[in-house]
Short mmCIF file of C-alpha atoms and ligand atoms in Angstrom, two decimals:
data_model
loop_
_atom_site.label_atom_id
_atom_site.label_comp_id
_atom_site.label_asym_id
_atom_site.label_seq_id
_atom_site.Cartn_x
_atom_site.Cartn_y
_atom_site.Cartn_z
CA MET A 1 73.46 5.53 -82.74
CA ALA A 2 75.72 6.29 -79.78
CA ALA A 3 77.59 9.60 -79.70
CA ILE A 4 81.00 9.61 -81.35
CA PRO A 5 83.74 9.39 -78.71
CA LYS A 6 86.83 11.62 -78.69
CA VAL A 7 89.16 8.62 -78.43
CA CYS A 8 88.88 5.00 -79.46
CA ARG A 9 90.57 1.64 -79.67
CA ALA A 10 93.45 1.32 -82.10
CA ALA A 11 96.61 -0.71 -82.64
CA PRO A 12 99.05 1.85 -84.05
CA ALA A 13 102.66 1.05 -84.85
CA THR A 14 105.10 2.75 -82.55
CA ASN A 15 107.70 2.95 -85.26
CA GLY A 16 105.75 3.07 -88.51
CA GLY A 17 107.63 2.67 -91.74
CA THR A 18 110.66 0.81 -90.45
CA MET A 19 111.59 -2.86 -90.26
CA GLU A 20 111.53 -2.52 -86.48
CA TYR A 21 107.88 -1.65 -86.04
CA THR A 22 105.76 -2.94 -83.18
CA ILE A 23 102.03 -2.45 -82.76
CA THR A 24 100.41 -1.73 -79.40
CA CYS A 25 96.78 -1.88 -78.30
CA ARG A 26 95.52 1.51 -77.15
CA GLU A 27 92.18 2.77 -75.83
CA ASP A 28 93.02 6.47 -76.26
CA TYR A 29 93.64 6.89 -79.97
CA PRO A 30 92.13 10.15 -81.34
CA VAL A 31 88.94 9.93 -83.40
CA PRO A 32 89.39 12.11 -86.50
CA GLU A 33 86.95 14.49 -88.19
CA PRO A 34 85.83 13.66 -91.77
CA LYS A 35 86.63 16.29 -94.38
CA GLU A 36 85.07 17.03 -97.78
CA GLY A 37 83.81 13.82 -99.42
CA GLU A 38 84.87 11.61 -96.52
CA LEU A 39 83.06 9.27 -94.16
CA LEU A 40 84.00 8.57 -90.55
CA VAL A 41 83.47 4.84 -90.04
CA LYS A 42 82.96 2.91 -86.82
CA LEU A 43 84.42 -0.53 -87.44
CA ASN A 44 83.17 -3.68 -85.79
CA MET A 45 85.63 -6.04 -87.45
CA CYS A 46 89.10 -5.70 -88.96
CA GLY A 47 90.77 -8.41 -91.03
CA VAL A 48 94.49 -9.01 -90.53
CA CYS A 49 96.37 -9.38 -93.80
CA GLN A 50 100.02 -10.21 -94.40
CA SER A 51 100.20 -7.00 -96.41
CA ASP A 52 99.76 -5.13 -93.12
CA HIS A 53 103.14 -6.48 -92.05
CA HIS A 54 104.81 -5.55 -95.34
CA MET A 55 103.31 -2.08 -95.22
CA MET A 56 104.67 -1.44 -91.72
CA ALA A 57 108.01 -3.12 -92.40
CA GLY A 58 108.40 -1.09 -95.61
CA ASP A 59 109.92 -4.10 -97.38
CA TRP A 60 107.94 -3.55 -100.59
CA GLY A 61 109.63 -0.19 -100.93
CA LEU A 62 106.24 1.29 -100.03
CA GLY A 63 105.66 2.45 -96.47
CA PRO A 64 103.08 4.59 -94.74
CA ALA A 65 103.13 8.36 -95.26
CA PRO A 66 104.27 10.53 -92.32
CA GLY A 67 101.61 10.56 -89.63
CA VAL A 68 100.04 7.29 -90.78
CA ASP A 69 100.60 4.85 -87.93
CA CYS A 70 97.56 2.57 -88.20
CA THR A 71 97.92 -0.10 -90.87
CA GLY A 72 95.10 -2.39 -92.03
CA HIS A 73 92.98 -2.26 -95.18
CA GLU A 74 89.98 -4.46 -94.63
CA GLY A 75 87.14 -3.67 -92.28
CA ALA A 76 83.41 -3.69 -91.79
CA GLY A 77 81.22 -1.49 -89.64
CA VAL A 78 78.84 1.42 -89.93
CA VAL A 79 78.98 5.01 -91.10
CA ALA A 80 79.50 7.19 -87.99
CA LYS A 81 79.53 10.65 -89.58
CA LEU A 82 79.32 12.24 -93.05
CA GLY A 83 81.94 14.79 -94.06
CA PRO A 84 80.92 18.00 -95.84
CA GLY A 85 79.62 17.42 -99.35
CA VAL A 86 78.67 13.77 -98.90
CA ASP A 87 75.22 13.20 -100.37
CA PRO A 88 72.89 12.12 -97.53
CA ALA A 89 70.80 10.26 -100.10
CA LYS A 90 73.82 8.07 -100.82
CA TRP A 91 75.14 7.42 -97.31
CA LYS A 92 73.34 7.56 -93.96
CA VAL A 93 74.71 7.47 -90.44
CA GLY A 94 74.34 3.92 -89.11
CA GLU A 95 74.42 2.33 -92.57
CA ARG A 96 76.69 -0.70 -92.97
CA VAL A 97 79.91 -0.09 -94.88
CA GLY A 98 83.03 -1.97 -95.93
CA VAL A 99 86.58 -0.56 -96.09
CA THR A 100 88.81 -1.76 -98.95
CA PRO A 101 92.56 -1.33 -99.59
CA VAL A 102 91.93 1.61 -101.94
CA HIS A 103 91.17 5.04 -100.47
CA TRP A 104 90.76 7.11 -103.62
CA THR A 105 91.35 6.99 -107.38
CA CYS A 106 91.20 9.86 -109.88
CA GLY A 107 88.63 8.41 -112.29
CA GLU A 108 90.32 10.25 -115.15
CA CYS A 109 93.65 8.62 -115.99
CA GLU A 110 94.25 5.99 -118.67
CA PHE A 111 94.15 3.17 -116.12
CA CYS A 112 90.99 4.33 -114.36
CA ASN A 113 89.32 4.58 -117.75
CA ASN A 114 90.43 1.10 -118.85
CA GLY A 115 89.01 -0.80 -115.90
CA HIS A 116 92.29 -0.91 -113.97
CA GLU A 117 91.48 1.72 -111.38
CA THR A 118 93.50 0.03 -108.62
CA ILE A 119 96.68 1.10 -110.41
CA CYS A 120 95.44 4.66 -111.01
CA LEU A 121 98.33 7.10 -111.51
CA LYS A 122 97.15 9.21 -108.57
CA LYS A 123 95.75 6.44 -106.36
CA GLN A 124 95.79 6.66 -102.60
CA TYR A 125 95.89 3.43 -100.61
CA VAL A 126 94.42 2.89 -97.18
CA ALA A 127 97.21 2.40 -94.57
CA ASN A 128 99.62 4.13 -96.94
CA ALA A 129 98.20 7.60 -97.71
CA VAL A 130 95.74 7.57 -94.79
CA ASN A 131 95.30 5.64 -91.56
CA GLY A 132 93.94 2.14 -92.03
CA THR A 133 91.61 -0.22 -90.24
CA TYR A 134 93.79 -0.83 -87.18
CA THR A 135 91.84 2.06 -85.64
CA GLN A 136 88.18 1.57 -84.84
CA TYR A 137 87.32 4.96 -86.36
CA PRO A 138 89.07 5.29 -89.73
CA ILE A 139 88.27 7.91 -92.34
CA ILE A 140 87.47 6.67 -95.85
CA HIS A 141 86.57 8.44 -99.07
CA GLU A 142 82.92 8.03 -99.99
CA SER A 143 83.81 7.04 -103.57
CA TRP A 144 85.44 3.80 -102.39
CA ALA A 145 83.06 3.03 -99.51
CA ILE A 146 81.43 -0.35 -100.15
CA LYS A 147 77.74 -1.06 -99.50
CA LEU A 148 77.41 -4.42 -97.75
CA PRO A 149 74.64 -6.92 -98.55
CA ASP A 150 72.23 -7.45 -95.61
CA ASN A 151 72.87 -11.16 -95.32
CA VAL A 152 76.68 -10.83 -95.12
CA SER A 153 78.03 -10.54 -91.56
CA ASP A 154 80.73 -8.07 -90.52
CA GLU A 155 83.14 -10.90 -89.74
CA GLN A 156 82.73 -12.21 -93.28
CA ALA A 157 82.68 -8.81 -94.95
CA ALA A 158 85.81 -7.42 -93.26
CA PRO A 159 88.36 -9.89 -94.65
CA PHE A 160 86.43 -10.12 -97.90
CA MET A 161 87.18 -6.44 -98.63
CA CYS A 162 90.77 -7.46 -99.37
CA SER A 163 91.12 -11.22 -99.69
CA GLY A 164 87.74 -11.96 -101.27
CA GLY A 165 87.84 -9.20 -103.83
CA THR A 166 91.47 -9.92 -104.70
CA ALA A 167 90.73 -13.63 -105.02
CA TYR A 168 87.82 -12.94 -107.35
CA THR A 169 89.91 -10.73 -109.65
CA ALA A 170 92.80 -13.21 -109.59
CA THR A 171 90.49 -16.08 -110.52
CA LYS A 172 89.09 -14.03 -113.41
CA ALA A 173 92.63 -13.21 -114.58
CA ALA A 174 93.45 -16.92 -114.83
CA GLY A 175 91.18 -16.98 -117.89
CA ALA A 176 90.28 -20.62 -117.23
CA LYS A 177 87.15 -22.45 -118.38
CA PRO A 178 85.07 -25.04 -116.50
CA GLY A 179 87.00 -28.29 -116.30
CA ASN A 180 90.39 -26.56 -116.68
CA THR A 181 93.11 -27.22 -114.12
CA VAL A 182 94.26 -24.34 -111.94
CA VAL A 183 97.06 -24.58 -109.37
CA VAL A 184 96.75 -22.33 -106.32
CA PHE A 185 99.97 -21.66 -104.40
CA GLY A 186 99.11 -20.84 -100.78
CA ALA A 187 95.71 -22.54 -101.08
CA GLY A 188 95.29 -22.67 -97.29
CA GLY A 189 96.13 -19.02 -96.70
CA GLY A 190 94.02 -15.87 -96.33
CA VAL A 191 93.78 -15.05 -100.04
CA GLY A 192 94.51 -18.55 -101.35
CA HIS A 193 91.57 -20.25 -99.66
CA MET A 194 89.28 -17.67 -101.28
CA VAL A 195 90.92 -18.15 -104.70
CA THR A 196 90.34 -21.88 -104.27
CA GLN A 197 86.65 -21.29 -103.58
CA PHE A 198 86.13 -18.98 -106.56
CA CYS A 199 87.94 -21.51 -108.79
CA LYS A 200 85.74 -24.31 -107.46
CA ALA A 201 82.58 -22.18 -107.90
CA ASP A 202 83.61 -21.55 -111.52
CA GLY A 203 84.07 -25.28 -112.15
CA PHE A 204 87.86 -25.58 -112.28
CA ASN A 205 89.90 -28.61 -111.25
CA VAL A 206 91.88 -27.07 -108.36
CA ILE A 207 95.28 -28.32 -107.21
CA GLY A 208 96.15 -26.58 -103.96
CA ILE A 209 99.77 -26.27 -102.84
CA ASP A 210 100.70 -25.26 -99.31
CA VAL A 211 102.52 -26.32 -96.17
CA GLY A 212 101.25 -28.79 -93.57
CA ASP A 213 98.05 -30.51 -92.50
CA GLU A 214 96.21 -27.47 -91.16
CA LYS A 215 96.51 -25.69 -94.52
CA ARG A 216 95.58 -28.91 -96.29
CA LYS A 217 92.33 -29.04 -94.33
CA VAL A 218 91.48 -25.44 -95.17
CA ALA A 219 92.37 -25.90 -98.86
CA GLU A 220 90.36 -29.09 -99.21
CA HIS A 221 87.39 -27.57 -97.40
CA ALA A 222 87.63 -24.62 -99.80
CA GLY A 223 87.28 -26.99 -102.73
CA ALA A 224 90.77 -28.10 -103.77
CA ALA A 225 90.29 -31.45 -105.53
CA HIS A 226 93.96 -32.25 -104.91
CA PHE A 227 96.57 -30.99 -102.47
CA LEU A 228 100.33 -31.05 -102.64
CA ASP A 229 102.12 -30.50 -99.33
CA VAL A 230 105.55 -29.01 -100.01
CA THR A 231 106.86 -30.53 -96.79
CA LYS A 232 106.21 -33.95 -98.38
CA VAL A 233 106.66 -33.39 -102.12
CA ALA A 234 110.11 -32.19 -103.22
CA GLU A 235 110.10 -29.00 -105.28
CA LYS A 236 111.74 -30.77 -108.22
CA ASP A 237 108.84 -33.26 -108.30
CA LEU A 238 106.06 -30.65 -108.39
CA PRO A 239 105.84 -30.45 -112.23
CA ALA A 240 105.38 -34.23 -112.57
CA GLU A 241 102.87 -34.34 -109.69
CA VAL A 242 100.79 -31.56 -111.24
CA ARG A 243 100.82 -33.26 -114.64
CA LYS A 244 99.59 -36.47 -113.01
CA LEU A 245 96.64 -34.56 -111.55
CA THR A 246 95.76 -32.88 -114.87
CA PRO A 247 93.31 -35.05 -116.83
CA ASP A 248 95.25 -34.86 -120.13
CA GLY A 249 98.67 -34.82 -118.45
CA LEU A 250 99.74 -31.50 -119.99
CA GLY A 251 99.90 -29.44 -116.80
CA ALA A 252 97.87 -26.54 -115.46
CA HIS A 253 96.01 -23.95 -117.51
CA ALA A 254 96.90 -21.39 -114.86
CA VAL A 255 98.93 -21.06 -111.69
CA ILE A 256 97.67 -18.46 -109.25
CA VAL A 257 100.40 -17.48 -106.80
CA ALA A 258 98.46 -16.40 -103.73
CA ALA A 259 101.47 -16.90 -101.44
CA GLY A 260 104.13 -14.31 -100.76
CA ASN A 261 106.79 -17.02 -100.86
CA PRO A 262 109.59 -16.54 -103.42
CA LYS A 263 109.73 -20.33 -103.99
CA ALA A 264 106.15 -20.31 -105.26
CA TYR A 265 107.16 -17.91 -108.03
CA ALA A 266 110.25 -19.99 -108.82
CA ASN A 267 108.16 -23.15 -109.21
CA ALA A 268 105.10 -21.74 -110.98
CA PRO A 269 106.34 -21.76 -114.63
CA GLY A 270 107.21 -25.46 -114.54
CA LEU A 271 103.63 -26.42 -113.69
CA LEU A 272 102.02 -24.83 -116.75
CA ARG A 273 100.86 -26.30 -120.05
CA PRO A 274 101.54 -24.37 -123.27
CA LEU A 275 99.63 -21.06 -123.29
CA GLY A 276 99.40 -21.28 -119.50
CA VAL A 277 98.99 -18.20 -117.35
CA ILE A 278 100.77 -17.19 -114.15
CA VAL A 279 98.67 -14.86 -112.01
CA ALA A 280 100.86 -12.92 -109.57
CA VAL A 281 98.95 -12.01 -106.41
CA GLY A 282 101.20 -12.65 -103.40
CA ILE A 283 103.98 -10.11 -102.99
CA PRO A 284 107.26 -11.26 -101.39
CA ALA A 285 109.65 -8.64 -100.03
CA ALA A 286 111.04 -6.51 -102.88
CA GLY A 287 114.06 -8.05 -104.60
CA THR A 288 113.54 -11.59 -103.28
CA ALA A 289 111.67 -13.18 -106.20
CA VAL A 290 110.92 -12.94 -109.92
CA ALA A 291 107.51 -13.66 -111.45
CA GLY A 292 108.25 -15.21 -114.81
CA ALA A 293 110.30 -17.80 -116.60
CA ASP A 294 113.14 -18.45 -119.00
CA PRO A 295 112.31 -16.50 -122.18
CA ALA A 296 112.72 -19.73 -124.16
CA LEU A 297 109.81 -21.20 -122.23
CA VAL A 298 107.79 -18.00 -122.38
CA THR A 299 108.11 -17.76 -126.15
CA PHE A 300 108.01 -21.41 -127.23
CA ALA A 301 105.12 -22.22 -124.88
CA GLY A 302 103.38 -18.85 -125.12
CA ILE A 303 103.33 -18.36 -121.35
CA GLN A 304 101.64 -15.24 -119.98
CA ILE A 305 102.25 -13.47 -116.66
CA ARG A 306 99.53 -11.24 -115.22
CA GLY A 307 99.74 -9.10 -112.08
CA ILE A 308 96.72 -8.45 -109.90
CA LEU A 309 96.48 -5.67 -107.36
CA VAL A 310 93.43 -5.94 -105.07
CA THR A 311 90.13 -5.35 -106.85
CA SER A 312 88.11 -2.74 -108.69
CA ARG A 313 84.70 -1.55 -107.48
CA VAL A 314 82.97 -3.38 -110.33
CA ASP A 315 84.73 -6.65 -109.45
CA MET A 316 83.99 -6.12 -105.76
CA ALA A 317 80.27 -5.89 -106.50
CA ASP A 318 80.46 -9.14 -108.51
CA ALA A 319 82.52 -10.86 -105.81
CA LEU A 320 80.07 -9.81 -103.08
CA ARG A 321 77.29 -11.58 -104.99
CA TYR A 322 79.22 -14.87 -104.67
CA LEU A 323 79.49 -14.23 -100.92
CA ALA A 324 75.86 -13.18 -100.50
CA ASP A 325 74.71 -16.23 -102.50
CA GLY A 326 76.74 -18.57 -100.28
CA LYS A 327 79.00 -19.73 -103.14
CA VAL A 328 82.10 -18.67 -101.22
CA GLN A 329 82.80 -18.07 -97.56
CA GLU A 330 85.77 -16.70 -95.63
CA ASN A 331 87.28 -19.23 -93.23
CA VAL A 332 87.42 -16.82 -90.32
CA GLU A 333 88.73 -16.94 -86.80
CA VAL A 334 87.59 -13.94 -84.75
CA VAL A 335 89.99 -12.79 -82.01
CA PRO A 336 89.53 -10.10 -79.34
CA PHE A 337 91.12 -6.66 -79.65
CA ALA A 338 93.82 -7.49 -77.09
CA GLU A 339 95.20 -10.17 -79.43
CA PHE A 340 95.91 -7.73 -82.27
CA PRO A 341 99.74 -7.71 -81.90
CA ALA A 342 100.08 -11.49 -81.52
CA THR A 343 97.74 -12.07 -84.45
CA LEU A 344 99.67 -9.76 -86.76
CA ALA A 345 102.92 -11.47 -85.75
CA ALA A 346 101.50 -14.92 -86.60
CA VAL A 347 100.06 -13.72 -89.92
CA ALA A 348 103.38 -12.03 -90.79
CA GLU A 349 105.13 -15.38 -90.42
CA SER A 350 102.50 -17.25 -92.50
CA LYS A 351 101.70 -19.37 -89.44
CA THR A 352 97.93 -18.97 -89.76
CA SER A 353 95.43 -20.59 -92.11
CA GLY A 354 92.25 -18.94 -93.36
CA ARG A 355 91.71 -15.37 -92.19
CA LYS A 356 92.10 -13.80 -88.75
CA VAL A 357 89.64 -11.05 -87.87
CA VAL A 358 89.88 -8.71 -84.88
CA ASP A 359 86.66 -7.81 -83.05
CA PHE A 360 86.92 -4.17 -81.96
CA ASN A 361 84.00 -4.60 -79.55
CA ASN A 362 85.47 -7.49 -77.61
ZN1 ZN B 1 95.19 -7.45 -97.80
ZN1 ZN B 2 93.23 7.34 -112.19
#
């Protein structure tokens, strides 16, 4: 493996943590030194997620810590250097590794112990507590470093670390059975097209909802049996349209909101059958939406609302088996490093379908 350089490619934000951020491509970003329990990673690919925009804009009420100027939380590459204390039997220099949105969890709190480690009381998120994958040489904690299957490429693995894992956990949270109807809001988007594929792989009748023909194509290719284009179907007609597409006419068993659009949350309850489940995945800017429904509906119809935040390590291992077995696949467009800023801008405005991935080596 080539020697580790002193500086590297990165797309840091010049004004991290404010609504006014801009990111700039640099060739001279410092390469850090891994500390106790950490790995220095050399990334080949970095997925671009709409969360990157929200993290830099700070509009979730959660911005990067001081000194954190590289966002990004999904990448694939190789281990470049082991920090002190990392077991060389567990990780080797040159070994393939994936970077997920979680940097570290305590392993001891109530939530870690109950299988909900992504909401650990002491958790540290990549791009929030530490620099993220918008630098080619990020530092990650060995406990959350992901081993990548041999037959999964970096361009597939990078976006999968966020969108694939999240989609898997969201699909599981829907609690649906084969033959059940599941509505996916944002079915042509980065997370939504993966949710659609997991739903299809698990035998659900998927109704995708999104905007325009390009997203329709992606959603249908991902396995949506039906597609409702909100530029053509009025919002008030969505409940009736969904019922028409549900074999027994009762509505969906679950609605997975994979879009960060407040309207998706507003419309979700009306699409459900009794005992239906809303799975909240997409996160609009804080204060712009409510996930839920009129309490009369929630109680009389027994509606449930479940929130999903990325994915646990156990779920990630399960999800990667779907990817390695060819049951799901990221719809990826790889762009060169120089297109980082333009790509983030397009993703921030929901103008892209599938997942954009930046190639650090091009
Ligand atoms: Zn993400
Ligand atoms: Zn914990």
